[in-house]
PDB file of C-alpha atoms in Angstrom:
ATOM      1  CA  MET X   1     -16.698  81.846  12.934  1.00 76.00           C
ATOM      2  CA  ILE X   2     -14.012  80.484  14.915  1.00 84.00           C
ATOM      3  CA  ARG X   3     -16.582  78.286  16.269  1.00 86.00           C
ATOM      4  CA  ALA X   4     -18.183  77.378  12.477  1.00 88.00           C
ATOM      5  CA  LEU X   5     -14.376  76.486  10.975  1.00 92.00           C
ATOM      6  CA  TYR X   6     -13.366  74.149  14.203  1.00 91.00           C
ATOM      7  CA  GLU X   7     -17.112  72.309  12.949  1.00 91.00           C
ATOM      8  CA  ARG X   8     -16.194  71.930   9.660  1.00 92.00           C
ATOM      9  CA  TYR X   9     -12.976  70.514  10.498  1.00 91.00           C
ATOM     10  CA  LEU X  10     -14.363  68.287  12.812  1.00 91.00           C
ATOM     11  CA  LEU X  11     -16.690  66.784  10.339  1.00 90.00           C
ATOM     12  CA  ASN X  12     -14.268  66.962   7.347  1.00 91.00           C
ATOM     13  CA  GLN X  13     -12.350  64.295  10.071  1.00 89.00           C
ATOM     14  CA  ILE X  14     -15.286  62.137  10.740  1.00 91.00           C
ATOM     15  CA  ASN X  15     -15.838  61.832   6.949  1.00 88.00           C
ATOM     16  CA  GLY X  16     -12.673  61.152   6.226  1.00 84.00           C
ATOM     17  CA  MET X  17     -11.798  58.736   8.982  1.00 80.00           C
ATOM     18  CA  GLN X  18     -12.159  54.687   8.114  1.00 67.00           C
ATOM     19  CA  GLY X  19     -14.473  53.529  11.547  1.00 72.00           C
ATOM     20  CA  GLN X  20     -18.121  53.916  11.550  1.00 87.00           C
ATOM     21  CA  ILE X  21     -20.862  56.636  12.790  1.00 90.00           C
ATOM     22  CA  PRO X  22     -22.842  54.919  15.526  1.00 93.00           C
ATOM     23  CA  GLU X  23     -25.864  53.476  14.690  1.00 94.00           C
ATOM     24  CA  HIS X  24     -27.421  53.705  18.024  1.00 95.00           C
ATOM     25  CA  ILE X  25     -26.349  56.319  20.374  1.00 96.00           C
ATOM     26  CA  THR X  26     -27.929  56.510  24.021  1.00 94.00           C
ATOM     27  CA  MET X  27     -28.014  59.800  25.710  1.00 94.00           C
ATOM     28  CA  ILE X  28     -28.395  59.918  29.790  1.00 91.00           C
ATOM     29  CA  LEU X  29     -29.575  62.946  30.595  1.00 90.00           C
ATOM     30  CA  SER X  30     -31.700  64.511  34.624  1.00 86.00           C
ATOM     31  CA  GLU X  31     -35.060  65.418  34.935  1.00 84.00           C
ATOM     32  CA  SER X  32     -33.711  68.979  35.392  1.00 84.00           C
ATOM     33  CA  ASP X  33     -32.008  69.003  32.484  1.00 88.00           C
ATOM     34  CA  LEU X  34     -35.493  69.079  30.737  1.00 85.00           C
ATOM     35  CA  LEU X  35     -38.029  70.856  32.875  1.00 82.00           C
ATOM     36  CA  ASP X  36     -37.174  74.116  31.651  1.00 79.00           C
ATOM     37  CA  ASP X  37     -36.930  76.063  27.626  1.00 82.00           C
ATOM     38  CA  SER X  38     -33.255  75.799  27.064  1.00 89.00           C
ATOM     39  CA  GLY X  39     -33.609  72.327  28.075  1.00 88.00           C
ATOM     40  CA  LYS X  40     -36.053  71.552  25.483  1.00 87.00           C
ATOM     41  CA  GLU X  41     -34.442  73.533  23.124  1.00 91.00           C
ATOM     42  CA  LYS X  42     -31.344  71.714  23.467  1.00 93.00           C
ATOM     43  CA  LEU X  43     -33.026  68.128  22.885  1.00 93.00           C
ATOM     44  CA  GLY X  44     -34.503  69.146  19.794  1.00 91.00           C
ATOM     45  CA  ALA X  45     -31.124  70.851  18.528  1.00 93.00           C
ATOM     46  CA  PHE X  46     -29.403  67.326  19.220  1.00 95.00           C
ATOM     47  CA  LEU X  47     -31.924  65.362  17.519  1.00 94.00           C
ATOM     48  CA  LYS X  48     -31.276  67.613  14.451  1.00 93.00           C
ATOM     49  CA  TRP X  49     -27.705  67.248  15.168  1.00 95.00           C
ATOM     50  CA  CYS X  50     -27.467  63.464  15.248  1.00 95.00           C
ATOM     51  CA  PHE X  51     -29.770  63.223  12.116  1.00 94.00           C
ATOM     52  CA  ALA X  52     -28.192  65.525  10.556  1.00 93.00           C
ATOM     53  CA  LEU X  53     -24.717  62.273  10.742  1.00 93.00           C
ATOM     54  CA  GLU X  54     -27.104  60.056   9.339  1.00 92.00           C
ATOM     55  CA  ILE X  55     -27.367  58.265  13.352  1.00 95.00           C
ATOM     56  CA  LYS X  56     -30.614  56.138  12.846  1.00 94.00           C
ATOM     57  CA  ILE X  57     -31.665  55.094  16.738  1.00 95.00           C
ATOM     58  CA  ILE X  58     -31.510  57.620  19.394  1.00 96.00           C
ATOM     59  CA  SER X  59     -32.466  56.556  22.677  1.00 94.00           C
ATOM     60  CA  ILE X  60     -32.967  59.243  25.725  1.00 93.00           C
ATOM     61  CA  TYR X  61     -33.362  58.206  29.004  1.00 90.00           C
ATOM     62  CA  VAL X  62     -34.717  60.931  31.489  1.00 88.00           C
ATOM     63  CA  ASP X  63     -33.526  59.921  35.151  1.00 85.00           C
ATOM     64  CA  VAL X  64     -35.922  60.328  37.412  1.00 81.00           C
ATOM     65  CA  LEU X  65     -34.526  61.307  41.237  1.00 70.00           C
ATOM     66  CA  ASP X  66     -36.288  58.905  43.576  1.00 62.00           C
ATOM     67  CA  VAL X  67     -38.311  61.082  45.856  1.00 63.00           C
ATOM     68  CA  LYS X  68     -41.751  60.706  46.795  1.00 69.00           C
ATOM     69  CA  GLU X  69     -44.224  58.947  44.852  1.00 70.00           C
ATOM     70  CA  GLU X  70     -46.630  61.993  44.383  1.00 72.00           C
ATOM     71  CA  ALA X  71     -43.814  64.074  43.639  1.00 73.00           C
ATOM     72  CA  LYS X  72     -42.391  61.573  40.910  1.00 75.00           C
ATOM     73  CA  THR X  73     -45.861  61.349  39.590  1.00 80.00           C
ATOM     74  CA  LYS X  74     -45.989  64.824  38.630  1.00 83.00           C
ATOM     75  CA  ILE X  75     -42.496  65.055  37.664  1.00 84.00           C
ATOM     76  CA  VAL X  76     -43.282  62.259  34.988  1.00 86.00           C
ATOM     77  CA  SER X  77     -46.130  63.661  34.027  1.00 87.00           C
ATOM     78  CA  LEU X  78     -44.616  66.803  33.228  1.00 86.00           C
ATOM     79  CA  LEU X  79     -41.753  65.329  31.428  1.00 88.00           C
ATOM     80  CA  LEU X  80     -43.751  63.760  29.238  1.00 87.00           C
ATOM     81  CA  ASP X  81     -45.681  66.122  28.054  1.00 87.00           C
ATOM     82  CA  GLU X  82     -42.778  68.194  27.437  1.00 85.00           C
ATOM     83  CA  LEU X  83     -41.254  65.347  25.087  1.00 87.00           C
ATOM     84  CA  LYS X  84     -44.602  65.020  23.074  1.00 86.00           C
ATOM     85  CA  GLU X  85     -44.038  68.811  22.408  1.00 85.00           C
ATOM     86  CA  ILE X  86     -40.403  68.433  21.630  1.00 85.00           C
ATOM     87  CA  MET X  87     -41.303  65.246  19.100  1.00 84.00           C
ATOM     88  CA  ALA X  88     -44.482  66.959  17.217  1.00 82.00           C
ATOM     89  CA  PRO X  89     -42.242  69.246  15.120  1.00 83.00           C
ATOM     90  CA  LEU X  90     -39.774  65.983  13.770  1.00 84.00           C
ATOM     91  CA  PRO X  91     -40.343  65.244   9.977  1.00 87.00           C
ATOM     92  CA  GLU X  92     -42.373  62.356   8.830  1.00 88.00           C
ATOM     93  CA  ASN X  93     -39.516  60.298   8.146  1.00 92.00           C
ATOM     94  CA  VAL X  94     -38.926  60.275  12.213  1.00 93.00           C
ATOM     95  CA  GLY X  95     -40.217  58.066  14.306  1.00 93.00           C
ATOM     96  CA  PHE X  96     -40.574  57.645  17.787  1.00 93.00           C
ATOM     97  CA  ASP X  97     -42.253  56.041  21.099  1.00 92.00           C
ATOM     98  CA  ILE X  98     -42.635  57.285  24.691  1.00 91.00           C
ATOM     99  CA  TYR X  99     -42.677  55.183  27.892  1.00 90.00           C
ATOM    100  CA  ASN X 100     -43.538  56.237  31.320  1.00 89.00           C
ATOM    101  CA  GLU X 101     -41.823  55.169  34.449  1.00 85.00           C
ATOM    102  CA  LYS X 102     -43.482  51.717  34.024  1.00 86.00           C
ATOM    103  CA  GLY X 103     -42.824  51.049  30.777  1.00 87.00           C
ATOM    104  CA  GLU X 104     -45.981  51.871  29.327  1.00 88.00           C
ATOM    105  CA  LEU X 105     -46.184  53.239  25.887  1.00 90.00           C
ATOM    106  CA  ILE X 106     -47.584  56.545  26.204  1.00 90.00           C
ATOM    107  CA  GLU X 107     -47.383  57.271  22.448  1.00 89.00           C
ATOM    108  CA  LYS X 108     -45.780  56.000  19.215  1.00 90.00           C
ATOM    109  CA  LYS X 109     -45.057  57.015  15.775  1.00 90.00           C
ATOM    110  CA  VAL X 110     -43.788  55.292  13.017  1.00 91.00           C
ATOM    111  CA  GLY X 111     -41.153  55.868  10.975  1.00 89.00           C
ATOM    112  CA  ASP X 112     -39.237  55.167   7.670  1.00 89.00           C
ATOM    113  CA  THR X 113     -35.796  56.232   8.058  1.00 92.00           C
ATOM    114  CA  HIS X 114     -34.906  56.959  11.748  1.00 94.00           C
ATOM    115  CA  ARG X 115     -35.914  55.999  15.454  1.00 94.00           C
ATOM    116  CA  VAL X 116     -35.866  58.114  18.611  1.00 94.00           C
ATOM    117  CA  HIS X 117     -36.592  55.995  21.766  1.00 93.00           C
ATOM    118  CA  PHE X 118     -37.838  58.426  24.867  1.00 92.00           C
ATOM    119  CA  SER X 119     -37.988  57.155  28.886  1.00 89.00           C
ATOM    120  CA  VAL X 120     -39.142  58.653  31.317  1.00 89.00           C
ATOM    121  CA  GLY X 121     -37.657  57.363  35.086  1.00 85.00           C
ATOM    122  CA  PHE X 122     -37.859  53.338  33.216  1.00 82.00           C
ATOM    123  CA  GLY X 123     -35.098  51.751  34.059  1.00 82.00           C
ATOM    124  CA  GLY X 124     -33.086  48.703  32.959  1.00 85.00           C
ATOM    125  CA  LYS X 125     -34.055  46.752  36.181  1.00 88.00           C
ATOM    126  CA  ASN X 126     -37.444  47.343  35.565  1.00 88.00           C
ATOM    127  CA  GLU X 127     -37.354  46.571  32.024  1.00 89.00           C
ATOM    128  CA  ILE X 128     -35.711  43.170  32.428  1.00 92.00           C
ATOM    129  CA  THR X 129     -37.795  42.164  35.218  1.00 92.00           C
ATOM    130  CA  LYS X 130     -41.099  42.984  32.777  1.00 91.00           C
ATOM    131  CA  ALA X 131     -39.341  40.860  30.190  1.00 93.00           C
ATOM    132  CA  ILE X 132     -39.327  37.741  32.234  1.00 93.00           C
ATOM    133  CA  THR X 133     -42.646  38.925  34.062  1.00 94.00           C
ATOM    134  CA  SER X 134     -43.695  38.294  30.481  1.00 94.00           C
ATOM    135  CA  ILE X 135     -41.764  35.317  29.698  1.00 94.00           C
ATOM    136  CA  LEU X 136     -43.173  33.326  32.930  1.00 94.00           C
ATOM    137  CA  HIS X 137     -46.407  34.427  31.506  1.00 94.00           C
ATOM    138  CA  ASP X 138     -45.851  32.828  28.142  1.00 93.00           C
ATOM    139  CA  VAL X 139     -44.696  29.730  29.736  1.00 94.00           C
ATOM    140  CA  LYS X 140     -47.581  29.316  31.629  1.00 93.00           C
ATOM    141  CA  ASP X 141     -49.993  29.408  28.785  1.00 92.00           C
ATOM    142  CA  GLU X 142     -47.688  26.511  27.271  1.00 89.00           C
ATOM    143  CA  ARG X 143     -46.408  29.176  24.611  1.00 92.00           C
ATOM    144  CA  LEU X 144     -43.095  28.679  25.838  1.00 91.00           C
ATOM    145  CA  ARG X 145     -40.920  26.164  27.046  1.00 91.00           C
ATOM    146  CA  PRO X 146     -38.324  26.537  29.158  1.00 90.00           C
ATOM    147  CA  ALA X 147     -35.819  24.320  27.545  1.00 90.00           C
ATOM    148  CA  ASP X 148     -35.967  27.021  24.594  1.00 91.00           C
ATOM    149  CA  ILE X 149     -35.360  30.032  26.838  1.00 92.00           C
ATOM    150  CA  ASP X 150     -32.073  31.466  25.493  1.00 93.00           C
ATOM    151  CA  GLU X 151     -30.433  35.113  25.366  1.00 92.00           C
ATOM    152  CA  ASN X 152     -32.677  35.882  22.131  1.00 92.00           C
ATOM    153  CA  THR X 153     -35.973  35.109  23.959  1.00 94.00           C
ATOM    154  CA  ILE X 154     -35.341  37.599  26.562  1.00 92.00           C
ATOM    155  CA  GLU X 155     -34.134  40.340  23.843  1.00 92.00           C
ATOM    156  CA  SER X 156     -37.310  40.056  21.727  1.00 92.00           C
ATOM    157  CA  HIS X 157     -39.696  40.687  25.298  1.00 92.00           C
ATOM    158  CA  LEU X 158     -37.474  44.281  26.147  1.00 90.00           C
ATOM    159  CA  THR X 159     -39.034  47.270  25.640  1.00 88.00           C
ATOM    160  CA  VAL X 160     -35.616  48.338  23.521  1.00 87.00           C
ATOM    161  CA  ARG X 161     -34.355  45.789  21.468  1.00 87.00           C
ATOM    162  CA  GLU X 162     -31.591  47.517  19.482  1.00 88.00           C
ATOM    163  CA  GLU X 163     -28.276  47.876  21.337  1.00 90.00           C
ATOM    164  CA  PRO X 164     -26.246  51.679  21.668  1.00 92.00           C
ATOM    165  CA  ASP X 165     -22.986  51.763  19.812  1.00 93.00           C
ATOM    166  CA  ILE X 166     -22.257  54.438  22.744  1.00 94.00           C
ATOM    167  CA  ILE X 167     -24.045  55.805  25.426  1.00 92.00           C
ATOM    168  CA  ILE X 168     -23.128  59.272  26.397  1.00 94.00           C
ATOM    169  CA  ARG X 169     -23.952  60.921  30.319  1.00 91.00           C
ATOM    170  CA  ALA X 170     -23.923  64.426  29.553  1.00 85.00           C
ATOM    171  CA  GLY X 171     -21.977  66.540  32.520  1.00 80.00           C
ATOM    172  CA  GLY X 172     -22.362  63.410  35.144  1.00 71.00           C
ATOM    173  CA  LYS X 173     -19.801  60.893  36.226  1.00 70.00           C
ATOM    174  CA  HIS X 174     -22.225  57.864  36.704  1.00 71.00           C
ATOM    175  CA  LEU X 175     -24.058  56.084  34.709  1.00 72.00           C
ATOM    176  CA  SER X 176     -28.001  55.268  35.292  1.00 77.00           C
ATOM    177  CA  ASN X 177     -29.911  51.775  35.387  1.00 79.00           C
ATOM    178  CA  PHE X 178     -30.906  52.561  31.141  1.00 82.00           C
ATOM    179  CA  LEU X 179     -30.590  49.434  29.340  1.00 85.00           C
ATOM    180  CA  LEU X 180     -28.811  47.150  31.393  1.00 85.00           C
ATOM    181  CA  TRP X 181     -29.051  44.405  28.809  1.00 85.00           C
ATOM    182  CA  GLN X 182     -28.366  45.602  25.896  1.00 86.00           C
ATOM    183  CA  SER X 183     -25.508  48.263  27.029  1.00 86.00           C
ATOM    184  CA  ALA X 184     -22.685  45.525  27.459  1.00 84.00           C
ATOM    185  CA  TYR X 185     -20.562  45.980  24.843  1.00 87.00           C
ATOM    186  CA  SER X 186     -21.923  49.469  24.229  1.00 91.00           C
ATOM    187  CA  GLU X 187     -19.029  52.387  24.528  1.00 90.00           C
ATOM    188  CA  LEU X 188     -19.163  55.063  27.603  1.00 90.00           C
ATOM    189  CA  TYR X 189     -18.787  58.471  27.058  1.00 93.00           C
ATOM    190  CA  PHE X 190     -18.968  61.421  30.001  1.00 92.00           C
ATOM    191  CA  THR X 191     -18.534  65.051  28.909  1.00 92.00           C
ATOM    192  CA  ASP X 192     -17.067  67.623  30.395  1.00 89.00           C
ATOM    193  CA  VAL X 193     -20.225  70.112  30.293  1.00 91.00           C
ATOM    194  CA  ASN X 194     -23.431  69.794  31.325  1.00 91.00           C
ATOM    195  CA  TRP X 195     -26.786  69.334  29.077  1.00 93.00           C
ATOM    196  CA  HIS X 196     -27.620  72.937  29.000  1.00 92.00           C
ATOM    197  CA  GLY X 197     -23.798  74.204  27.412  1.00 93.00           C
ATOM    198  CA  LEU X 198     -23.126  70.828  25.322  1.00 94.00           C
ATOM    199  CA  ARG X 199     -22.762  72.051  21.718  1.00 94.00           C
ATOM    200  CA  ARG X 200     -22.785  70.715  18.261  1.00 95.00           C
ATOM    201  CA  MET X 201     -18.687  70.346  18.133  1.00 95.00           C
ATOM    202  CA  ASP X 202     -19.158  68.443  21.364  1.00 95.00           C
ATOM    203  CA  ILE X 203     -20.713  65.839  19.311  1.00 96.00           C
ATOM    204  CA  LEU X 204     -18.796  65.871  17.017  1.00 96.00           C
ATOM    205  CA  ARG X 205     -15.917  65.270  18.975  1.00 94.00           C
ATOM    206  CA  ILE X 206     -17.588  62.143  20.542  1.00 95.00           C
ATOM    207  CA  ILE X 207     -18.687  60.655  17.111  1.00 95.00           C
ATOM    208  CA  ARG X 208     -14.579  61.366  16.039  1.00 93.00           C
ATOM    209  CA  ASP X 209     -13.645  59.558  19.389  1.00 93.00           C
ATOM    210  CA  TYR X 210     -15.634  56.643  18.727  1.00 92.00           C
ATOM    211  CA  GLN X 211     -14.681  56.350  15.341  1.00 91.00           C
ATOM    212  CA  LYS X 212     -10.952  56.103  17.143  1.00 88.00           C
ATOM    213  CA  ARG X 213     -11.884  53.056  19.674  1.00 85.00           C
ATOM    214  CA  GLN X 214     -11.602  49.779  18.312  1.00 75.00           C
ATOM    215  CA  ARG X 215     -14.452  47.688  20.335  1.00 71.00           C
ATOM    216  CA  ARG X 216     -14.043  44.347  21.420  1.00 67.00           C
ATOM    217  CA  PHE X 217     -17.585  43.496  22.335  1.00 64.00           C
ATOM    218  CA  GLY X 218     -16.579  41.782  25.603  1.00 60.00           C
ATOM    219  CA  LYS X 219     -13.308  39.936  24.251  1.00 57.00           C
TER     220      LYS X 219
END
């Protein structure tokens, strides 16, 4: 009862503020966050909380520990199966794409109001490397001149092209190497609770905190 009243209070504050609700948020998780039923349920709940707040784009990065290649392949495969299961019951208006550790598109669904990007072990360094390699192929095939390469060229070759307004790390103190290019001007937020302990009111607090900030975009 008290929590419901507090959540209503937070929501009223958010709706009464002049600051905009972020259009694109990113959540950084570790592989252990999703390898049990409670972690999967939390992800489903988190997405619904974001949709209810009219957050249009959600990027989820699952950081896979640096383990032996065989073990990593098994972990990634398991996580990809879990994500497919989580996304299956989402509404028709929600689109999503799921990428493996090599940046390969595993599954995709088109939606018209919301979009969810999932990346399992495919970090920003690999994404930028892949984009540059693609640009070099375009130059070699004479589809692009070196003199015409600029920031827009690189951005057009990235896997995720939208820039996150805020990046959230659940229960951690360090960022991972996800969306390195896109997050140059993103706000950062580190939660006091871990993924399994994250509640709707924590998300509401994050949004309220974001609205109070003055974004400078590198200035």
